[in-house]
Amino acid sequence: MANKSLSKQIGRAPVKHGGAAPGKPAPHKPAQRTEATAAGMDVYDRIAWICLHVLVLLVPIAMSNFGPFNANGVPFTYDQFDIIKVFLQRGIMLIAFGAWAIGMLVRGGKVRFTRVEWVVLAFLGWVVLTTVFSVHPPTAIFGKYRRFEGLISFITYAVIFFTALQYADRPSRIRSLARTLAIGGFLVAGYGAIQVIGEVSLGVAKALQPLSLLVGMGLTIGFLALAYTRTGDDLETRRALIIGAIIAFVGSVIFYAGLSDNIALAGQSGLGVALDPVRWGDLPFETNRAFSTFGNPDLLGGYLIFPWAVTIGLALTEKHRLWRGIYWGFSVLNAFVGITSYVRGAWIGATVSLAILVFAYFRARSGSDMRLTGLDRGFIGGAALVSVAAVVGSSLRPDSVRNVASRVASIFEFGEGSALTRFQIWEAARAAIAERPILGWGADTFRLLFPMFKPAEYVEAAGYLSVADNVHNYPLQLASGIGIPGALLFYGAITVALVIAARAAFEKGAAARNLVLAGFWAAVVGYVVHLMFGLSVTGSTIIMWLALGVLLGPASSEHEAAP
């Protein structure tokens, strides 16, 4: 029977089985484990659990261009962003799922299930079928280059969903994954903030160069000292401090080396000194627009919805004043970089997620003594001021893209600019769906379809050589690739998961107990809204599937499996 609530899930005692009834053979029992092992994790569980954290932390920040540490500034791969993220997530999940499976085979254990897995399995079976009948099976299997959302990626999504479901069974583990997501989001947003600032004068750069190294080394020593002298038995805090020390050390070294190269380059050209340690050359979008480790502002904006919503949930539930302030600081940074990425779909998604969090907060505090602290109010006010400053500052820019007011107004201008182009691409997608509504044309094959279905108005506006490789509307993208049944199964799995998880995430009077779950719930909804106007890439969408596994962990049924 499925668990009734998060509190019952955690508080439930294990069922003890007595001996066999007289005259009946004794039932086969799984291998016995010690109490400590049963309550905690053995080596197989620890491998899988660490892999989940590594995936959440490293996949979003992974890219193959390390700036001053690349020979002649040339990246290791031609596609500097997506292919390395795909490689990492598939490798990590092979190790994680393999460790879990070996552990189950060797010593048995509990397998967690929900009704959602049946929908996911039906979805994967349908994608296999559409791949067989695809207009180009290799693309349907591997996905388009620099998107890679073919059959293999959908299988990867299902694997991370199932693995997260097995381990996110208690508040401490859910909070641990949320903390790692917050740290990863901070790294991505921090690099984006450097890109927004852009350049400084030569004098400021020369002052920042040694200062960055001193601050980085100081933070490294400080974090390590706290980790081994003040944490006691709190292993999660110790790990977080050690991760912080590694980040401070590596980040300061990269920034110092990159700034050295940029200072030398500025001395030759007489221009300002770029703060970004990577020289990106000519960008296909406006300067001083955040794109971070995703290579495109649209992709960055979609990813930031996850740390944005989850970090606010952490801040509202954190008891330690220092950590609470850190989480709020992360949230302010996410807001600043999210605004300065100038991605309208991400703005809409983040606004929806924030509204859901506000609703969850008032539900949780009803009948309890939970209230906002002075620290909370200060950071919320600070976030509001930062947002207003970013909006006002951008309104002074002459170009319409980096002007928040113009970007917001353009959302409602359907007959001109990029909105008109999007409608024309959507028209081509609808025509492709009408041609093959059931099986579609194969996952991620839209670039191959577009020349056959693009309207004449698009050719007139963008030129006959222009080819859209993505619909910029995920429901249409899915339906054109894997048919209407495939799109319905995909969104059906998400809907069923959210419905099941809503009871725990929005429990009335739960105080701070379930707000982190509400953060994951809001992040998934916000990202789904964003995909109505944006692009799905594996580096972001895989976080959505992990979030769905986390949401369903407390509500899952447990089945004992023999070795």
Coordinates of C-alpha atoms in Angstrom, one line a residue, residues 22-563:
P22 CA 2.6 -25.3 10.9
G23 CA 2.8 -27.7 7.9
K24 CA 4.0 -25.0 5.5
P25 CA 7.6 -24.6 4.3
A26 CA 9.4 -21.6 5.6
P27 CA 9.4 -18.7 3.2
H28 CA 12.6 -17.7 1.5
K29 CA 14.2 -14.8 3.3
P30 CA 16.5 -12.2 1.8
A31 CA 20.1 -12.2 3.1
Q32 CA 20.2 -10.6 6.5
R33 CA 21.9 -7.2 6.9
T34 CA 23.1 -5.5 10.0
E35 CA 20.9 -2.8 11.5
A36 CA 23.4 -0.1 10.6
T37 CA 23.6 -1.3 7.0
A38 CA 19.8 -1.6 6.7
A39 CA 19.3 1.9 8.2
G40 CA 22.1 3.4 6.1
M41 CA 23.8 2.4 2.9
D42 CA 26.2 -0.3 1.9
V43 CA 28.9 0.1 -0.7
Y44 CA 26.5 -0.4 -3.6
D45 CA 24.1 2.2 -2.3
R46 CA 26.8 4.7 -1.6
I47 CA 28.2 4.4 -5.1
A48 CA 24.7 5.1 -6.6
W49 CA 24.0 7.9 -4.1
I50 CA 27.3 9.6 -4.8
C51 CA 26.6 9.4 -8.5
L52 CA 23.3 11.2 -8.1
H53 CA 25.1 14.1 -6.4
V54 CA 27.9 14.1 -8.9
L55 CA 25.3 14.2 -11.7
V56 CA 23.4 17.1 -10.2
L57 CA 26.6 19.1 -9.5
L58 CA 28.8 18.4 -12.5
V59 CA 26.5 17.9 -15.5
P60 CA 25.2 21.6 -15.6
I61 CA 28.7 23.0 -15.2
A62 CA 30.4 20.6 -17.6
M63 CA 32.0 22.0 -20.8
S64 CA 35.1 21.3 -22.8
N65 CA 36.6 24.8 -22.8
F66 CA 38.7 25.5 -19.7
G67 CA 40.0 28.9 -21.0
P68 CA 43.6 29.4 -20.0
F69 CA 44.2 25.6 -19.5
N70 CA 43.2 24.8 -23.1
A71 CA 46.1 24.7 -25.6
N72 CA 45.8 28.0 -27.6
G73 CA 42.3 28.4 -26.2
V74 CA 41.0 25.6 -28.4
P75 CA 38.3 23.4 -26.6
F76 CA 38.7 19.7 -26.4
T77 CA 35.5 19.1 -28.5
Y78 CA 33.9 21.1 -31.3
D79 CA 30.6 21.1 -29.5
Q80 CA 31.8 22.7 -26.3
F81 CA 28.7 22.3 -24.2
D82 CA 26.1 19.7 -24.9
I83 CA 28.2 16.6 -25.9
I84 CA 30.2 16.7 -22.7
K85 CA 27.0 17.0 -20.6
V86 CA 25.5 14.0 -22.5
F87 CA 28.7 12.0 -22.0
L88 CA 28.9 12.7 -18.3
Q89 CA 25.2 12.0 -17.5
R90 CA 25.1 8.7 -19.4
G91 CA 28.4 7.5 -17.9
I92 CA 27.3 8.5 -14.4
M93 CA 23.9 6.9 -14.7
L94 CA 25.4 3.6 -16.0
I95 CA 27.5 3.5 -12.9
A96 CA 24.7 4.5 -10.5
F97 CA 22.1 2.1 -11.9
G98 CA 24.7 -0.7 -12.2
A99 CA 25.7 -0.3 -8.6
W100 CA 22.0 -0.4 -7.5
A101 CA 21.2 -3.4 -9.6
I102 CA 24.3 -5.4 -8.4
G103 CA 23.4 -4.6 -4.9
M104 CA 19.9 -5.9 -5.4
L105 CA 21.2 -9.1 -7.0
V106 CA 23.8 -9.8 -4.3
R107 CA 21.9 -8.9 -1.1
G108 CA 18.3 -8.1 -2.1
G109 CA 16.5 -5.2 -0.6
K110 CA 13.5 -2.9 -1.1
V111 CA 12.4 -1.8 -4.5
R112 CA 10.2 1.3 -4.6
F113 CA 7.4 1.6 -7.1
T114 CA 4.7 4.1 -8.1
R115 CA 2.1 4.1 -10.8
V116 CA 4.2 6.5 -12.9
E117 CA 6.7 3.9 -13.9
W118 CA 4.1 2.1 -16.0
V119 CA 3.5 5.3 -17.9
V120 CA 7.2 5.8 -18.4
L121 CA 7.7 2.2 -19.6
A122 CA 4.8 2.7 -22.1
F123 CA 6.4 6.0 -23.2
L124 CA 9.8 4.3 -23.8
G125 CA 8.2 1.5 -25.7
W126 CA 6.4 4.0 -27.9
V127 CA 9.7 5.9 -28.6
V128 CA 11.3 2.6 -29.7
L129 CA 8.4 2.0 -32.1
T130 CA 8.6 5.5 -33.6
T131 CA 12.4 5.0 -33.9
V132 CA 11.9 1.9 -36.1
F133 CA 9.5 3.8 -38.4
S134 CA 11.5 7.0 -38.3
V135 CA 12.4 9.0 -41.4
H136 CA 16.0 8.7 -40.2
P137 CA 16.6 6.0 -37.4
P138 CA 20.2 7.1 -36.6
T139 CA 18.9 10.6 -35.7
A140 CA 16.0 9.1 -33.8
I141 CA 18.4 6.9 -31.7
F142 CA 21.1 9.4 -31.0
G143 CA 19.3 12.8 -31.5
K144 CA 20.4 15.7 -33.5
Y145 CA 24.0 16.8 -33.0
R146 CA 24.2 19.5 -30.2
R147 CA 20.7 18.5 -29.0
F148 CA 21.1 14.7 -28.6
E149 CA 17.5 14.1 -27.4
G150 CA 17.0 10.8 -29.1
L151 CA 16.0 7.4 -27.8
I152 CA 19.2 7.0 -25.8
S153 CA 18.5 10.2 -23.9
F154 CA 14.9 9.3 -23.1
I155 CA 16.2 6.0 -21.7
T156 CA 18.7 8.0 -19.6
Y157 CA 15.9 10.2 -18.3
A158 CA 14.0 7.0 -17.2
V159 CA 17.0 5.6 -15.5
I160 CA 17.7 8.7 -13.4
F161 CA 14.1 9.0 -12.5
F162 CA 14.0 5.3 -11.3
T163 CA 17.3 5.6 -9.4
A164 CA 16.3 8.9 -7.7
L165 CA 13.0 7.2 -6.7
Q166 CA 14.9 4.4 -4.9
Y167 CA 17.0 6.7 -2.7
A168 CA 14.9 9.8 -2.1
D169 CA 12.9 8.1 0.6
R170 CA 13.4 10.4 3.6
P171 CA 13.7 14.2 4.2
S172 CA 17.5 14.1 4.9
R173 CA 18.2 12.6 1.5
I174 CA 15.8 14.9 -0.3
R175 CA 17.4 17.8 1.4
S176 CA 20.9 16.5 0.6
L177 CA 20.1 16.4 -3.2
A178 CA 18.5 19.8 -2.9
R179 CA 21.7 21.2 -1.3
T180 CA 23.8 19.9 -4.1
L181 CA 21.4 21.3 -6.7
A182 CA 21.7 24.7 -4.9
I183 CA 25.5 24.6 -5.0
G184 CA 25.5 23.6 -8.7
G185 CA 23.1 26.4 -9.5
F186 CA 25.3 28.9 -7.6
L187 CA 28.3 27.9 -9.8
V188 CA 26.3 28.2 -13.0
A189 CA 24.8 31.5 -12.0
G190 CA 28.1 32.9 -10.6
Y191 CA 29.8 32.3 -14.0
G192 CA 26.8 33.9 -15.7
A193 CA 27.2 37.0 -13.5
I194 CA 30.8 37.4 -14.6
Q195 CA 29.7 37.4 -18.2
V196 CA 27.0 40.0 -17.4
I197 CA 29.6 42.3 -15.8
G198 CA 31.8 41.8 -18.9
E199 CA 34.9 44.1 -18.7
V200 CA 36.7 46.2 -16.1
S201 CA 39.5 48.7 -16.4
L202 CA 43.1 47.6 -16.5
G203 CA 43.8 48.9 -13.0
V204 CA 40.8 47.1 -11.5
A205 CA 41.8 43.9 -13.2
K206 CA 45.4 44.1 -11.8
A207 CA 43.9 44.6 -8.3
L208 CA 41.5 41.7 -8.7
Q209 CA 44.1 39.3 -9.9
P210 CA 46.0 38.7 -6.6
L211 CA 42.9 39.4 -4.6
S212 CA 41.0 36.6 -6.2
L213 CA 43.8 34.1 -5.4
L214 CA 44.1 35.3 -1.8
V215 CA 40.3 35.1 -1.2
G216 CA 40.1 31.7 -2.9
M217 CA 43.0 30.3 -0.8
G218 CA 41.5 31.9 2.4
L219 CA 38.1 30.3 1.7
T220 CA 39.7 27.0 1.0
I221 CA 41.5 26.9 4.3
G222 CA 38.5 28.3 6.2
F223 CA 36.1 25.7 4.8
L224 CA 38.5 22.8 5.5
A225 CA 39.1 24.0 9.0
L226 CA 35.3 24.3 9.7
A227 CA 34.8 20.9 8.1
Y228 CA 37.2 19.1 10.5
T229 CA 36.8 21.1 13.7
R230 CA 33.1 22.3 13.9
T231 CA 30.9 19.8 12.2
G232 CA 31.1 16.9 14.7
D233 CA 29.0 14.0 13.5
D234 CA 27.2 16.1 10.8
L235 CA 28.6 14.4 7.8
E236 CA 26.3 16.3 5.3
T237 CA 27.6 19.7 6.5
R238 CA 31.2 18.4 6.4
R239 CA 30.8 17.2 2.8
A240 CA 29.2 20.5 1.8
L241 CA 32.2 22.4 3.3
I242 CA 34.7 20.1 1.6
I243 CA 32.9 20.7 -1.7
G244 CA 33.0 24.4 -1.0
A245 CA 36.8 24.2 -0.4
I246 CA 37.3 22.4 -3.7
I247 CA 35.2 24.9 -5.6
A248 CA 37.0 27.9 -4.0
F249 CA 40.4 26.5 -4.8
V250 CA 39.6 25.5 -8.4
G251 CA 37.6 28.6 -9.1
S252 CA 40.2 31.0 -7.9
V253 CA 43.0 29.3 -9.8
I254 CA 41.0 29.3 -13.1
F255 CA 40.0 33.0 -12.5
Y256 CA 43.5 34.0 -11.7
A257 CA 45.0 32.3 -14.8
G258 CA 42.3 33.6 -17.1
L259 CA 42.7 37.2 -15.7
S260 CA 46.4 37.0 -16.3
D261 CA 45.9 36.1 -20.0
N262 CA 43.2 38.8 -20.4
I263 CA 45.4 41.5 -18.8
A264 CA 48.2 40.6 -21.2
L265 CA 45.7 40.8 -24.2
A266 CA 44.3 44.1 -23.0
G267 CA 47.8 45.5 -22.7
Q268 CA 48.3 44.8 -26.4
S269 CA 44.9 46.1 -27.6
G270 CA 44.4 48.9 -25.1
L271 CA 40.8 47.8 -24.4
G272 CA 39.2 46.8 -21.2
V273 CA 40.0 43.6 -19.4
A274 CA 37.4 40.8 -19.7
L275 CA 36.6 39.0 -16.5
D276 CA 35.5 35.8 -18.2
P277 CA 38.5 33.4 -18.1
V278 CA 37.3 31.9 -21.4
R279 CA 37.7 33.8 -24.7
W280 CA 34.6 33.0 -26.6
G281 CA 35.2 35.2 -29.6
D282 CA 32.2 36.4 -31.6
L283 CA 29.0 35.3 -29.9
P284 CA 25.8 34.6 -31.9
F285 CA 23.9 36.8 -29.4
E286 CA 24.3 40.1 -27.6
T287 CA 27.3 40.8 -25.4
N288 CA 26.9 41.0 -21.6
R289 CA 24.1 38.5 -21.8
A290 CA 24.5 35.6 -19.5
F291 CA 24.9 32.1 -21.0
S292 CA 27.3 30.5 -18.5
T293 CA 28.2 26.9 -19.1
F294 CA 25.2 26.2 -21.4
G295 CA 26.5 28.2 -24.4
N296 CA 23.1 29.9 -25.0
P297 CA 21.0 32.2 -22.8
D298 CA 17.8 30.3 -23.7
L299 CA 19.3 27.1 -22.3
L300 CA 20.7 28.8 -19.2
G301 CA 17.4 30.4 -18.4
G302 CA 15.6 27.1 -18.4
Y303 CA 18.1 25.4 -16.2
L304 CA 18.1 28.2 -13.6
I305 CA 14.4 27.5 -12.8
F306 CA 15.5 24.4 -10.9
P307 CA 18.0 25.9 -8.4
W308 CA 15.8 29.1 -8.2
A309 CA 12.8 27.2 -6.8
V310 CA 14.6 24.6 -4.8
T311 CA 17.0 27.0 -3.1
I312 CA 14.1 29.2 -1.9
G313 CA 12.6 26.0 -0.4
L314 CA 15.9 25.3 1.4
A315 CA 16.1 28.9 2.6
L316 CA 12.6 28.8 4.1
T317 CA 13.3 25.5 6.0
E318 CA 16.9 26.0 7.1
K319 CA 17.4 26.3 10.9
H320 CA 21.1 27.4 10.9
R321 CA 21.2 31.1 10.4
L322 CA 24.4 31.1 8.3
W323 CA 23.2 28.4 5.9
R324 CA 19.8 30.2 5.7
G325 CA 21.6 33.4 4.6
I326 CA 23.8 31.5 2.1
Y327 CA 20.7 30.0 0.5
W328 CA 19.0 33.4 0.3
G329 CA 22.2 34.8 -1.3
F330 CA 22.1 32.0 -3.9
S331 CA 18.5 33.0 -4.6
V332 CA 19.4 36.6 -5.2
L333 CA 22.1 35.6 -7.6
N334 CA 19.8 33.3 -9.4
A335 CA 17.3 36.1 -9.8
F336 CA 19.9 38.5 -11.1
V337 CA 21.4 36.1 -13.7
G338 CA 17.9 34.8 -14.7
I339 CA 16.8 38.4 -15.5
T340 CA 20.0 39.3 -17.3
S341 CA 19.8 36.2 -19.5
Y342 CA 16.8 38.0 -21.1
V343 CA 14.9 34.8 -21.8
R344 CA 11.2 35.5 -21.8
G345 CA 10.0 31.9 -21.5
A346 CA 12.3 31.4 -18.4
W347 CA 10.9 34.5 -16.8
I348 CA 7.4 33.2 -17.2
G349 CA 8.4 29.8 -15.9
A350 CA 10.2 31.2 -12.9
T351 CA 7.3 33.5 -12.1
V352 CA 4.9 30.5 -12.1
S353 CA 7.3 28.5 -9.8
L354 CA 7.5 31.5 -7.4
A355 CA 3.7 31.7 -7.3
I356 CA 3.5 28.0 -6.5
L357 CA 6.1 28.4 -3.7
V358 CA 4.2 31.3 -2.1
F359 CA 1.0 29.2 -2.2
A360 CA 2.9 26.2 -0.6
Y361 CA 4.4 28.5 2.1
F362 CA 1.0 29.8 3.2
R363 CA -0.4 26.3 3.2
A364 CA 2.5 25.0 5.3
R365 CA 2.4 27.9 7.9
S366 CA -1.4 27.6 8.4
G367 CA -2.0 26.6 12.0
S368 CA 1.7 26.4 12.8
D369 CA 4.2 28.8 14.4
M370 CA 6.3 29.2 11.2
R371 CA 6.9 32.8 10.3
L372 CA 9.4 34.7 8.2
T373 CA 12.5 35.9 10.1
G374 CA 14.1 39.3 9.8
L375 CA 16.9 37.6 7.7
D376 CA 14.2 36.3 5.3
R377 CA 12.6 39.7 4.9
G378 CA 16.0 41.3 4.4
F379 CA 17.0 39.0 1.6
I380 CA 13.5 39.0 0.0
G381 CA 13.7 42.8 -0.1
G382 CA 17.2 42.6 -1.4
A383 CA 16.1 40.3 -4.2
A384 CA 13.3 42.7 -5.1
L385 CA 15.8 45.6 -5.2
V386 CA 18.3 43.6 -7.3
S387 CA 15.4 42.7 -9.7
V388 CA 14.3 46.4 -9.9
A389 CA 17.8 47.6 -10.4
A390 CA 18.4 45.0 -13.2
V391 CA 15.1 46.1 -14.9
V392 CA 15.8 49.8 -14.6
G393 CA 19.4 49.4 -15.7
S394 CA 18.4 47.4 -18.7
S395 CA 15.8 49.9 -19.7
L396 CA 18.6 52.4 -20.5
R397 CA 20.0 50.1 -23.2
P398 CA 19.2 51.1 -26.8
D399 CA 18.8 47.5 -28.1
S400 CA 15.5 45.8 -27.6
V401 CA 16.9 42.4 -26.5
R402 CA 18.8 43.5 -23.4
N403 CA 15.9 45.8 -22.4
V404 CA 13.6 44.1 -19.9
A405 CA 10.7 46.4 -20.5
S406 CA 11.0 45.9 -24.3
R407 CA 11.3 42.1 -23.9
V408 CA 8.2 41.9 -21.7
A409 CA 6.2 44.0 -24.1
S410 CA 7.4 41.8 -27.0
I411 CA 5.7 38.8 -25.4
F412 CA 2.4 40.3 -26.5
E413 CA 3.6 41.4 -30.0
F414 CA 2.6 38.3 -32.0
G415 CA 2.8 39.8 -35.5
E416 CA 6.4 40.9 -35.5
G417 CA 10.0 40.0 -34.5
S418 CA 10.9 36.7 -33.1
A419 CA 7.3 36.0 -32.0
L420 CA 6.2 36.0 -35.7
T421 CA 9.1 33.7 -36.6
R422 CA 8.1 31.3 -33.8
F423 CA 4.5 31.2 -35.0
Q424 CA 5.8 30.3 -38.5
I425 CA 7.9 27.5 -37.1
W426 CA 5.0 26.2 -35.1
E427 CA 2.9 26.3 -38.2
A428 CA 5.5 24.0 -39.9
A429 CA 5.4 21.7 -36.9
R430 CA 1.6 21.4 -37.0
A431 CA 1.8 20.6 -40.7
A432 CA 4.4 17.8 -40.0
I433 CA 2.2 16.4 -37.2
A434 CA -0.9 16.4 -39.5
E435 CA 1.1 14.4 -42.0
R436 CA 2.1 11.7 -39.5
P437 CA 0.0 12.2 -36.3
I438 CA 0.5 8.7 -34.8
L439 CA 4.1 7.6 -35.2
G440 CA 5.6 10.9 -36.0
W441 CA 8.9 11.3 -37.9
G442 CA 11.3 10.1 -35.2
A443 CA 12.7 11.8 -32.1
D444 CA 14.7 15.0 -32.7
T445 CA 14.3 14.9 -36.5
F446 CA 12.6 18.3 -36.8
R447 CA 15.6 19.8 -38.7
L448 CA 15.0 17.2 -41.4
L449 CA 11.3 17.9 -41.6
F450 CA 11.4 21.7 -41.6
P451 CA 12.4 22.3 -45.3
M452 CA 9.4 20.3 -46.4
F453 CA 6.9 22.1 -44.2
K454 CA 8.2 25.7 -43.7
P455 CA 5.7 28.3 -44.8
A456 CA 6.5 30.8 -47.6
E457 CA 6.3 33.7 -45.1
Y458 CA 9.2 32.2 -43.1
V459 CA 11.3 31.9 -46.3
E460 CA 10.5 35.5 -47.1
A461 CA 11.5 36.7 -43.6
A462 CA 14.5 34.5 -42.8
G463 CA 15.7 33.4 -46.3
Y464 CA 15.5 30.2 -48.1
L465 CA 18.7 28.8 -46.5
S466 CA 17.4 29.2 -43.0
V467 CA 16.5 25.9 -41.3
A468 CA 15.0 25.7 -37.8
D469 CA 16.4 22.7 -35.9
N470 CA 13.9 23.1 -33.0
V471 CA 10.2 24.1 -32.7
H472 CA 10.7 26.3 -29.6
N473 CA 7.6 24.6 -28.3
Y474 CA 8.2 21.3 -26.6
P475 CA 4.7 19.7 -27.0
L476 CA 4.9 20.4 -30.7
Q477 CA 8.5 19.2 -30.8
L478 CA 7.5 15.9 -29.2
A479 CA 4.4 15.4 -31.3
S480 CA 6.2 16.0 -34.6
G481 CA 9.0 13.5 -33.5
I482 CA 7.2 10.7 -31.7
G483 CA 3.6 11.4 -32.6
I484 CA 0.7 12.6 -30.6
P485 CA 0.4 9.4 -28.5
G486 CA 4.1 9.8 -27.5
A487 CA 3.7 13.4 -26.5
L488 CA 0.6 12.5 -24.4
L489 CA 2.5 9.7 -22.7
F490 CA 5.4 12.0 -21.9
Y491 CA 3.2 14.7 -20.4
G492 CA 0.9 12.1 -18.8
A493 CA 3.9 10.7 -16.8
I494 CA 4.7 14.2 -15.6
T495 CA 1.1 15.0 -14.7
V496 CA 0.5 11.7 -12.8
A497 CA 3.8 12.3 -10.8
L498 CA 2.8 15.8 -9.9
V499 CA -0.7 14.8 -8.8
I500 CA 0.7 12.0 -6.6
A501 CA 3.4 14.3 -5.1
A502 CA 1.1 17.2 -4.5
R503 CA -0.4 15.8 -1.3
A504 CA 2.9 15.8 0.5
A505 CA 4.3 18.9 -1.1
F506 CA 1.3 21.1 -0.2
E507 CA 0.3 19.5 3.1
K508 CA -1.5 22.0 5.2
G509 CA 0.1 23.0 8.5
A510 CA 3.2 21.0 7.8
A511 CA 5.4 24.0 8.8
A512 CA 8.9 23.6 7.3
R513 CA 8.7 19.9 6.8
N514 CA 7.7 19.7 3.2
L515 CA 8.7 23.0 1.6
V516 CA 11.8 21.5 -0.1
L517 CA 9.5 19.1 -1.8
A518 CA 7.3 22.0 -2.8
G519 CA 10.4 23.6 -4.3
F520 CA 11.0 20.6 -6.5
W521 CA 7.3 20.5 -7.4
A522 CA 7.4 24.2 -8.4
A523 CA 10.6 23.8 -10.3
V524 CA 9.2 21.0 -12.5
V525 CA 6.0 23.0 -13.3
G526 CA 8.1 26.1 -14.0
Y527 CA 10.3 24.2 -16.3
V528 CA 7.4 22.6 -18.1
V529 CA 5.9 26.1 -18.7
H530 CA 9.3 27.3 -19.9
L531 CA 9.4 24.5 -22.5
M532 CA 6.2 25.8 -24.1
F533 CA 8.4 28.6 -25.4
G534 CA 12.0 27.2 -25.2
L535 CA 14.3 24.3 -26.0
S536 CA 14.8 21.0 -24.2
V537 CA 18.4 20.0 -23.8
T538 CA 19.6 17.0 -21.9
G539 CA 21.7 19.0 -19.5
S540 CA 18.5 20.6 -18.1
T541 CA 15.7 18.1 -18.8
I542 CA 17.6 15.4 -16.9
I543 CA 17.3 17.5 -13.8
M544 CA 13.5 17.5 -14.3
W545 CA 13.4 13.7 -14.3
L546 CA 15.5 13.5 -11.2
A547 CA 13.2 16.0 -9.5
L548 CA 10.2 13.8 -10.4
G549 CA 12.0 10.8 -8.8
V550 CA 12.6 12.9 -5.7
L551 CA 9.0 14.0 -5.5
L552 CA 7.7 10.4 -5.7
G553 CA 10.2 8.9 -3.3
P554 CA 8.2 9.6 -0.1
A555 CA 4.9 8.4 -1.8
S556 CA 6.2 5.2 -3.2
S557 CA 5.3 1.6 -2.3
E558 CA 8.0 -0.7 -1.1
H559 CA 8.5 -4.3 -2.2
E560 CA 11.0 -6.6 -0.7
A561 CA 13.2 -8.4 -3.2
A562 CA 15.2 -11.6 -2.5
P563 CA 18.9 -11.8 -3.5

